[in-house]
Tab-separated table of C-alpha atoms and ligand atoms in Angstrom:
chain	number	residue	atom	x	y	z
A	123	MET	CA	105.705	90.718	90.973
A	124	LEU	CA	106.387	94.814	90.767
A	125	THR	CA	108.806	95.596	89.049
A	126	LYS	CA	109.935	98.816	86.772
A	127	GLU	CA	108.355	97.382	83.676
A	128	HIS	CA	105.643	99.941	83.817
A	129	TRP	CA	107.204	102.960	85.035
A	130	ILE	CA	106.809	106.327	83.822
A	131	HIS	CA	108.753	109.248	85.258
A	132	PHE	CA	107.101	112.715	84.640
A	133	ASN	CA	109.960	116.201	85.194
A	134	SER	CA	105.963	117.608	86.334
A	135	ILE	CA	102.627	116.564	86.402
A	136	SER	CA	99.555	117.713	88.313
A	137	SER	CA	98.880	114.263	90.860
A	138	THR	CA	100.969	110.950	90.397
A	139	ASN	CA	97.790	109.456	92.227
A	140	GLN	CA	95.129	111.439	90.101
A	141	TYR	CA	96.699	110.365	87.304
A	142	LEU	CA	96.431	106.513	87.966
A	143	LEU	CA	92.734	107.374	89.035
A	144	GLU	CA	92.132	108.612	85.447
A	145	SER	CA	94.163	106.604	83.571
A	146	GLN	CA	93.706	103.122	82.480
A	147	LEU	CA	97.262	101.606	83.272
A	148	PRO	CA	97.797	98.276	84.297
A	149	HIS	CA	98.104	96.208	87.485
A	150	GLY	CA	101.302	97.443	88.610
A	151	THR	CA	102.166	100.981	86.746
A	152	ILE	CA	104.084	103.295	88.955
A	153	ILE	CA	104.527	106.723	87.631
A	154	THR	CA	107.067	109.190	89.543
A	155	ALA	CA	107.542	112.734	89.166
A	156	ASP	CA	110.425	115.743	90.340
A	157	THR	CA	107.277	117.715	90.759
A	158	GLN	CA	103.271	117.803	91.365
A	159	THR	CA	101.297	121.312	91.087
A	160	ALA	CA	98.327	119.652	92.500
A	161	GLY	CA	99.697	116.828	94.925
A	162	ARG	CA	97.389	115.566	97.476
A	163	GLY	CA	97.506	114.699	101.211
A	164	ARG	CA	94.700	113.404	103.574
A	165	TYR	CA	92.295	115.147	105.107
A	166	SER	CA	92.376	117.337	101.646
A	167	ARG	CA	95.391	119.092	102.101
A	168	LYS	CA	97.981	119.829	99.847
A	169	TRP	CA	101.060	117.703	99.628
A	170	TYR	CA	103.928	120.313	99.208
A	171	ASP	CA	107.277	119.335	97.191
A	172	ILE	CA	110.723	120.947	96.318
A	173	PRO	CA	111.099	120.230	92.302
A	174	GLY	CA	113.650	117.221	92.121
A	175	SER	CA	114.244	116.922	96.079
A	176	THR	CA	110.930	115.252	96.906
A	177	PHE	CA	110.378	111.469	96.266
A	178	ILE	CA	107.157	111.503	94.968
A	179	PHE	CA	105.848	107.949	94.060
A	180	SER	CA	102.425	106.259	93.115
A	181	ILE	CA	101.424	102.729	91.886
A	182	VAL	CA	98.217	101.880	90.546
A	183	LEU	CA	96.901	97.617	91.952
A	184	TYR	CA	93.717	96.019	90.974
A	185	TYR	CA	92.102	93.378	93.468
A	186	LYS	CA	89.335	91.097	93.343
A	187	GLU	CA	88.623	92.247	97.072
A	188	ILE	CA	90.218	94.636	99.178
A	189	SER	CA	89.438	93.092	102.729
A	190	HIS	CA	93.151	94.002	103.543
A	191	ILE	CA	92.325	97.392	102.981
A	192	GLN	CA	91.945	98.695	106.356
A	193	TYR	CA	95.761	97.950	107.155
A	194	LEU	CA	96.916	98.387	103.904
A	195	SER	CA	98.597	101.956	104.663
A	196	LEU	CA	100.385	100.428	107.706
A	197	ILE	CA	102.167	97.757	105.217
A	198	VAL	CA	102.960	100.558	103.249
A	199	ALA	CA	104.528	102.138	105.786
A	200	LEU	CA	106.524	99.271	107.136
A	201	ALA	CA	107.726	98.741	103.779
A	202	VAL	CA	109.057	102.360	103.253
A	203	ILE	CA	111.180	102.286	106.810
A	204	GLU	CA	112.395	98.809	105.859
A	205	ALA	CA	113.217	100.248	102.284
A	206	ILE	CA	115.026	103.871	103.827
A	207	TYR	CA	116.675	101.311	106.527
A	208	LYS	CA	118.375	99.513	103.905
A	209	MET	CA	119.343	102.046	101.507
A	210	LEU	CA	120.886	103.943	104.702
A	211	LYS	CA	123.007	100.698	105.634
A	212	ASP	CA	124.086	100.404	101.990
A	213	ILE	CA	124.883	103.857	101.448
A	214	ASP	CA	126.584	103.910	105.259
A	215	LEU	CA	124.388	106.370	106.859
A	216	ASP	CA	122.816	104.264	109.378
A	217	ASP	CA	121.799	107.048	112.035
A	218	LYS	CA	118.396	107.454	112.061
A	219	GLN	CA	115.085	106.499	113.443
A	220	LEU	CA	111.771	106.055	112.082
A	221	PHE	CA	108.391	105.383	113.256
A	222	ILE	CA	105.143	105.047	112.127
A	223	LYS	CA	102.770	107.557	112.602
A	224	TRP	CA	99.182	105.649	112.776
A	225	PRO	CA	97.670	104.717	110.209
A	226	ASN	CA	99.381	106.701	107.495
A	227	ASP	CA	102.338	108.712	108.520
A	228	ILE	CA	105.676	108.302	108.799
A	229	LEU	CA	108.437	110.473	111.426
A	230	LEU	CA	111.639	110.842	111.394
A	231	LEU	CA	114.185	111.256	114.481
A	232	ARG	CA	117.364	113.104	113.349
A	233	ASN	CA	119.710	115.294	115.443
A	234	ASN	CA	117.034	115.422	117.975
A	235	HIS	CA	114.418	116.662	115.832
A	236	ILE	CA	111.658	114.959	115.435
A	237	GLY	CA	109.206	115.391	112.187
A	238	LYS	CA	107.529	114.182	109.347
A	239	LEU	CA	109.072	112.956	106.693
A	240	ALA	CA	106.561	110.828	104.819
A	241	GLY	CA	102.777	110.649	104.054
A	242	ILE	CA	101.115	107.397	101.899
A	243	LEU	CA	97.492	108.348	100.302
A	244	ILE	CA	95.700	105.379	99.698
A	245	GLU	CA	92.936	105.842	97.540
A	246	THR	CA	90.464	103.254	95.851
A	247	VAL	CA	87.450	103.037	93.437
A	248	TYR	CA	85.779	100.024	92.306
A	249	ASN	CA	85.284	99.879	88.763
A	250	TYR	CA	84.865	96.690	86.041
A	251	GLN	CA	84.050	94.478	89.038
A	252	GLN	CA	87.511	95.025	90.841
A	253	TRP	CA	89.162	97.670	93.104
A	254	LYS	CA	91.366	99.356	91.535
A	255	VAL	CA	94.054	101.338	94.609
A	256	VAL	CA	96.396	104.048	94.556
A	257	ILE	CA	99.250	104.552	96.353
A	258	GLY	CA	100.637	107.252	96.841
A	259	ILE	CA	104.090	108.164	98.517
A	260	GLY	CA	105.679	111.142	98.690
A	261	LEU	CA	108.966	111.735	101.135
A	262	ASN	CA	110.948	114.585	101.675
A	263	TRP	CA	114.256	113.607	100.987
A	264	LYS	CA	116.780	116.463	100.924
A	265	LYS	CA	115.032	119.549	101.610
A	266	THR	CA	111.753	120.314	102.862
A	267	PRO	CA	108.765	122.723	101.806
A	268	LEU	CA	107.087	125.341	103.258
A	269	ILE	CA	103.891	124.679	104.254
A	270	GLU	CA	101.503	127.452	104.461
A	271	LYS	CA	100.395	128.915	107.961
A	272	LYS	CA	96.716	127.295	107.641
A	273	GLU	CA	98.227	123.963	107.404
A	274	ILE	CA	99.995	123.584	110.303
A	275	TYR	CA	101.095	120.166	111.224
A	276	LYS	CA	101.822	118.930	114.554
A	277	PHE	CA	104.954	117.202	112.964
A	278	ALA	CA	106.731	119.567	110.773
A	279	PRO	CA	108.060	118.571	107.248
A	280	ILE	CA	111.702	116.915	107.657
A	281	SER	CA	113.693	115.577	105.332
A	282	LEU	CA	115.820	112.057	105.205
A	283	PHE	CA	119.235	114.052	104.107
A	284	ASP	CA	120.690	117.590	104.238
A	285	GLU	CA	120.791	119.909	101.053
A	286	ASN	CA	124.425	118.486	99.739
A	287	PHE	CA	123.169	114.565	99.763
A	288	ASP	CA	124.429	113.732	95.959
A	289	LYS	CA	121.516	110.872	95.534
A	290	LYS	CA	118.409	111.752	93.547
A	291	PRO	CA	115.488	110.766	94.806
A	292	ILE	CA	114.995	107.879	92.612
A	293	PHE	CA	117.380	106.508	93.777
A	294	PHE	CA	115.273	104.851	96.309
A	295	LEU	CA	112.925	103.180	94.225
A	296	ASP	CA	114.539	99.826	93.852
A	297	TYR	CA	114.547	99.676	97.503
A	298	LEU	CA	111.367	100.280	98.002
A	299	LEU	CA	109.794	97.787	95.401
A	300	GLU	CA	112.503	95.414	96.999
A	301	LYS	CA	110.409	95.932	100.428
A	302	LEU	CA	106.867	96.097	98.505
A	303	ASN	CA	107.193	92.724	96.990
A	304	GLU	CA	108.675	91.199	100.220
A	305	PHE	CA	105.542	92.209	101.938
A	306	SER	CA	103.420	91.026	99.304
A	307	ILE	CA	101.028	94.406	98.524
A	308	GLU	CA	100.128	92.774	95.908
A	309	LYS	CA	97.529	89.983	97.688
A	310	PRO	CA	95.095	90.453	99.810
A	311	PHE	CA	97.519	89.130	103.153
A	312	ASP	CA	97.387	88.626	106.441
A	313	PHE	CA	97.937	91.134	108.902
A	314	LEU	CA	98.785	89.217	112.057
A	315	SER	CA	102.337	87.923	110.159
A	316	TYR	CA	103.354	91.788	109.977
A	317	ARG	CA	101.425	92.901	112.825
A	318	ASP	CA	104.867	92.718	115.484
A	319	LEU	CA	107.095	94.337	112.927
A	320	ILE	CA	104.496	97.558	112.759
A	321	ILE	CA	104.059	97.736	116.602
A	322	LYS	CA	107.799	98.022	116.844
A	323	TYR	CA	107.531	101.098	114.912
A	324	HIS	CA	104.498	102.606	116.550
A	325	PHE	CA	104.877	106.205	117.744
A	326	LEU	CA	101.886	106.408	118.995
A	327	LYS	CA	101.720	104.205	121.860
A	328	ASN	CA	101.201	105.609	125.315
A	329	LYS	CA	100.769	108.839	123.929
A	330	LYS	CA	97.390	111.130	125.206
A	331	ILE	CA	95.820	112.284	122.906
A	332	LYS	CA	91.950	114.245	122.168
A	333	ILE	CA	89.582	113.127	119.622
A	334	GLY	CA	86.608	114.907	119.336
A	335	GLY	CA	86.688	116.685	122.690
A	336	GLU	CA	87.721	113.303	124.653
A	337	GLU	CA	90.866	112.273	125.712
A	338	TYR	CA	92.632	109.114	125.390
A	339	ILE	CA	95.393	106.842	125.838
A	340	ILE	CA	96.734	105.135	122.782
A	341	GLN	CA	97.423	101.655	123.224
A	342	GLN	CA	98.323	98.955	121.039
A	343	ILE	CA	97.604	98.519	117.515
A	344	ASP	CA	94.615	95.306	117.021
A	345	ASN	CA	95.092	92.324	115.321
A	346	ASN	CA	92.736	94.103	112.325
A	347	GLY	CA	94.920	97.220	112.125
A	348	TYR	CA	92.866	99.187	114.530
A	349	LEU	CA	94.031	101.565	116.797
A	350	GLN	CA	92.811	100.854	120.334
A	351	LEU	CA	92.408	103.713	122.776
A	352	GLN	CA	91.701	104.082	126.278
A	353	ASN	CA	89.614	106.549	127.984
A	354	LYS	CA	89.520	107.841	131.268
A	355	ASN	CA	87.166	105.159	132.551
A	356	ASN	CA	89.750	102.793	131.406
A	357	GLN	CA	87.483	101.248	128.638
A	358	ILE	CA	88.872	100.593	125.652
A	359	ILE	CA	87.378	101.457	122.471
A	360	THR	CA	88.786	100.859	118.618
A	361	ILE	CA	88.974	103.017	115.948
A	362	ASN	CA	89.269	102.532	112.183
A	363	ASP	CA	90.431	105.559	110.274
A	364	TRP	CA	89.906	108.962	111.477
A	365	ASN	CA	88.223	111.710	109.338
A	366	GLU	CA	90.083	114.618	111.125
A	367	GLU	CA	93.954	114.472	112.392
A	368	ILE	CA	94.431	112.829	115.900
A	369	GLU	CA	95.618	115.698	118.295
A	370	ILE	CA	98.727	114.799	120.457
A	371	LEU	CA	98.643	116.061	123.788
B	566	LIG	C1	99.648	112.537	103.757
B	566	LIG	O1	100.557	113.321	104.188
B	566	LIG	O2	98.438	113.201	104.031
B	566	LIG	C2	99.293	112.031	102.108
B	566	LIG	C3	100.681	112.636	101.490
B	566	LIG	C4	100.878	112.041	99.961
B	566	LIG	C5	101.893	112.488	99.060
B	566	LIG	C6	102.142	111.743	97.731
B	566	LIG	S1	102.778	112.254	96.477
B	566	LIG	C7	102.686	111.087	95.524
B	566	LIG	C8	101.091	110.908	95.430
B	566	LIG	N1	100.808	111.622	94.810
B	566	LIG	C9	99.412	112.862	95.141
B	566	LIG	O3	98.944	113.673	95.273
B	566	LIG	N2	99.379	112.250	96.456
B	566	LIG	C10	100.872	111.525	96.896
């Protein structure tokens, strides 16, 4: 079970993911930080934070095999969403709607605005006959970072709370750990048991998108966690992870 037994908090660190990738810390070690000087996201992007106002979290897990790696980010996204809902209920601020943007992002709809609330970055290395998997989560807790012009996202960053919210980001940690445990993140699990729940939050369903110059309509997330796309000839193709961001039209 994941607990806070191996938990290190830094005031400032280069990147919590990088730290775990470089060190030999035990299974389940958690790193959190107030700020990162070289936080990173997918597609070699930078991940910006506002010191003390962003939830910055990484955990290292070791697995003998990683057949579940293709849907790990979806399960983590599900755990983050359910943990947020539980926390919001407990503090009576239950007025927000969350979505999973396949495969790694969490979107928030608040005051008629939809934006990127959180991103998940999973990095793996094979070492000493086992897989080391580092799961990083960055969540805009209160206030949103400014992003550089060259890093324009379709969804601008949005924060979970307003600036005057009095709880620190680390308040979220217990909620997150509870849900990561509930969704058995430590074991190579069966995606099918979680698929229905994930589909409930599937933001891209029926969206028109463009990949590599071609237009598609997004369909369901299949039994392997892959995304199904329908092309102009009504054929269904599936994609696994994509090496460029999906362009929503
Ligand atoms: C993305 O949206 O592309 C993923 C962002 C992931 C950011 C988190 S913050 C904690 C961990 N450390 C990093 O350097 N990145 C991840």
